């Protein structure tokens, strides 16, 4: 009568952490990293180096949980 | 001793055929149970159901305790209160709002508005008191968090009520009713658990897609910004010579603002009527539908108790302003848990659609109001 699998099975897809997408204000490169507290969309971040040009100013353009890629 | 007993049961060595006698006795006993006690089967079923219910109730309790723990920890971490906030949090989790009397419906919306606003203000003030070091935006997100706790607390209490009542009265139909909806309740409870995590960290949620569209629409184009109603701002932007007033809740704290009052105040201040009011909101998808699907239509896309929707409808009707709406489909779970990629991606598509709509329906030099509806947690200005 009870379906433990229904309740337990769902457990594995829980707690997916969102990613923060930063766009460099100098060269426009976009890169992502795991979400950190106090991040928010449109926040200007001044303490993270752009991996391409080394500029310290970037803006958060998106925060979301990436879709799971279906294994092929 | 054992050997003697086995010998006694053995038809070959026993005095009489004792084993078959015992077996028939058991069978007769069984038959008698079903004759004298016709609801025996139902009783068995009931006890199975109650056991199942108890298991799920324990699961609910575990989720509730987890959310409670997250709430207390977050308030301690962010608010740094001097004394333990647990008793205050427990008190707030039992807080209630009494719906206004609807026997006489005249003015009901404003009564409801008044009660909801009082509740919201009280709640926010109470949370601010137990989290003295939290910023204004953090207080709003913490208020959301305590509201999630209140939601799961109510859910748990209702399920427990039916479980205990069913057990007390041995009423299978009572138990059946709660058992039927329990899978859905568990699912909602699990999304509450994720919502609590999102609110404690300030992550944008699926419902925030409306403010996200508004934020991205105004980003870089903003000419002026001002607060027009509590927690609600207007950003003036220009899109190809059309004046666009973007209305949204002020982020990045968790709040939905007062979009109804804001649009009303805004339009009353404007020298001439806008050509169009566009609302953008998340909407509940049907099972099997794709998350992030965009639909457009007419009317006011605002969920919730209906006060904001009513205000905009009333104003638009009296001034003859057309109402357009865009909705982004998602499930109830997706709406209150961290934003999915597909929802974030559709925000960009909606912005383009809104632009197209404005260019098509509004002439150069005219004005339009665009309102992004939803909880703005994690979406800044
Ligand atoms: Zn760069």
PDB file of C-alpha atoms in Angstrom, chain A residues 1-4 6-8 10-11 13-19 21 35-43 59-69, chain B residues 45 48-49 52 55-56 59 77 179 186-187 190 193-194 197 200-204 212 215-216 219 252 338-342 344-345 348 378-381:
ATOM      1  CA  UNK A   1       0.000   0.000   0.000  1.00  0.00           C
ATOM      2  CA  UNK A   2       2.764   2.429   0.782  1.00  0.00           C
ATOM      3  CA  UNK A   3       5.186   3.381  -1.951  1.00  0.00           C
ATOM      4  CA  UNK A   4       8.450   4.104  -0.205  1.00  0.00           C
ATOM      5  CA  UNK A   6       7.964   7.280  -4.507  1.00  0.00           C
ATOM      6  CA  UNK A   7       9.087   9.245  -1.503  1.00  0.00           C
ATOM      7  CA  UNK A   8      12.686   8.127  -1.312  1.00  0.00           C
ATOM      8  CA  UNK A  10      12.650  11.683  -5.416  1.00  0.00           C
ATOM      9  CA  UNK A  11      15.374  12.393  -2.920  1.00  0.00           C
ATOM     10  CA  UNK A  13      17.182  15.088  -7.494  1.00  0.00           C
ATOM     11  CA  UNK A  14      16.862  17.408  -4.516  1.00  0.00           C
ATOM     12  CA  UNK A  15      19.265  20.183  -3.544  1.00  0.00           C
ATOM     13  CA  UNK A  16      20.695  21.159  -6.847  1.00  0.00           C
ATOM     14  CA  UNK A  17      22.719  24.248  -6.267  1.00  0.00           C
ATOM     15  CA  UNK A  18      22.248  27.122  -8.702  1.00  0.00           C
ATOM     16  CA  UNK A  19      25.102  28.626 -10.686  1.00  0.00           C
ATOM     17  CA  UNK A  21      26.766  33.678 -14.337  1.00  0.00           C
ATOM     18  CA  UNK A  35      26.176  30.427  -6.223  1.00  0.00           C
ATOM     19  CA  UNK A  36      27.556  32.294  -3.239  1.00  0.00           C
ATOM     20  CA  UNK A  37      25.485  34.018  -0.601  1.00  0.00           C
ATOM     21  CA  UNK A  38      24.834  37.731  -1.238  1.00  0.00           C
ATOM     22  CA  UNK A  39      24.867  37.122  -4.989  1.00  0.00           C
ATOM     23  CA  UNK A  40      21.970  38.612  -6.867  1.00  0.00           C
ATOM     24  CA  UNK A  41      21.106  39.300 -10.482  1.00  0.00           C
ATOM     25  CA  UNK A  42      22.472  42.671 -11.731  1.00  0.00           C
ATOM     26  CA  UNK A  43      24.942  42.915  -8.845  1.00  0.00           C
ATOM     27  CA  UNK A  59      28.140  41.896 -13.371  1.00  0.00           C
ATOM     28  CA  UNK A  60      25.898  38.992 -12.423  1.00  0.00           C
ATOM     29  CA  UNK A  61      23.636  38.421 -15.411  1.00  0.00           C
ATOM     30  CA  UNK A  62      21.884  35.203 -14.377  1.00  0.00           C
ATOM     31  CA  UNK A  63      21.439  32.828 -11.478  1.00  0.00           C
ATOM     32  CA  UNK A  64      19.815  29.494 -12.193  1.00  0.00           C
ATOM     33  CA  UNK A  65      19.931  25.753 -11.704  1.00  0.00           C
ATOM     34  CA  UNK A  66      21.313  24.257 -14.923  1.00  0.00           C
ATOM     35  CA  UNK A  67      19.201  21.606 -16.601  1.00  0.00           C
ATOM     36  CA  UNK A  68      20.485  18.087 -16.184  1.00  0.00           C
ATOM     37  CA  UNK A  69      22.046  16.976 -19.433  1.00  0.00           C
TER      38      UNK A  69
ATOM     39  CA  UNK B  45      -7.153  -2.385   5.689  1.00  0.00           C
ATOM     40  CA  UNK B  48      -2.501  -0.792   7.031  1.00  0.00           C
ATOM     41  CA  UNK B  49      -3.616   2.658   5.924  1.00  0.00           C
ATOM     42  CA  UNK B  52       1.151   4.195   5.905  1.00  0.00           C
ATOM     43  CA  UNK B  55       5.033   6.888   8.032  1.00  0.00           C
ATOM     44  CA  UNK B  56       4.216   9.857   5.834  1.00  0.00           C
ATOM     45  CA  UNK B  59       8.257  12.295   6.912  1.00  0.00           C
ATOM     46  CA  UNK B  77      23.509  33.821  11.443  1.00  0.00           C
ATOM     47  CA  UNK B 179      -4.429   9.367   2.173  1.00  0.00           C
ATOM     48  CA  UNK B 186       4.377  15.418   0.531  1.00  0.00           C
ATOM     49  CA  UNK B 187       5.463  16.900  -2.780  1.00  0.00           C
ATOM     50  CA  UNK B 190       9.419  18.811  -0.184  1.00  0.00           C
ATOM     51  CA  UNK B 193      12.067  22.404   2.098  1.00  0.00           C
ATOM     52  CA  UNK B 194      13.907  23.573  -1.007  1.00  0.00           C
ATOM     53  CA  UNK B 197      17.036  26.794   1.464  1.00  0.00           C
ATOM     54  CA  UNK B 200      17.838  31.403   3.557  1.00  0.00           C
ATOM     55  CA  UNK B 201      20.543  31.991   0.941  1.00  0.00           C
ATOM     56  CA  UNK B 202      18.758  34.627  -1.124  1.00  0.00           C
ATOM     57  CA  UNK B 203      18.613  32.613  -4.349  1.00  0.00           C
ATOM     58  CA  UNK B 204      16.191  33.678  -7.083  1.00  0.00           C
ATOM     59  CA  UNK B 212      13.736  39.239 -13.718  1.00  0.00           C
ATOM     60  CA  UNK B 215      15.097  44.007 -14.337  1.00  0.00           C
ATOM     61  CA  UNK B 216      16.653  42.969 -17.620  1.00  0.00           C
ATOM     62  CA  UNK B 219      18.999  47.315 -17.159  1.00  0.00           C
ATOM     63  CA  UNK B 252      17.104  41.706  -3.981  1.00  0.00           C
ATOM     64  CA  UNK B 338      15.692  27.990  -7.112  1.00  0.00           C
ATOM     65  CA  UNK B 339      15.115  29.156 -10.669  1.00  0.00           C
ATOM     66  CA  UNK B 340      15.584  26.559 -13.408  1.00  0.00           C
ATOM     67  CA  UNK B 341      17.571  27.187 -16.529  1.00  0.00           C
ATOM     68  CA  UNK B 342      14.526  26.885 -18.777  1.00  0.00           C
ATOM     69  CA  UNK B 344      15.710  31.934 -16.805  1.00  0.00           C
ATOM     70  CA  UNK B 345      16.111  31.385 -20.544  1.00  0.00           C
ATOM     71  CA  UNK B 348      15.127  36.649 -22.408  1.00  0.00           C
ATOM     72  CA  UNK B 378      17.855  37.416  -5.629  1.00  0.00           C
ATOM     73  CA  UNK B 379      16.972  39.853  -8.399  1.00  0.00           C
ATOM     74  CA  UNK B 380      18.545  43.248  -7.866  1.00  0.00           C
ATOM     75  CA  UNK B 381      17.929  46.601  -9.471  1.00  0.00           C
TER      76      UNK B 381
END
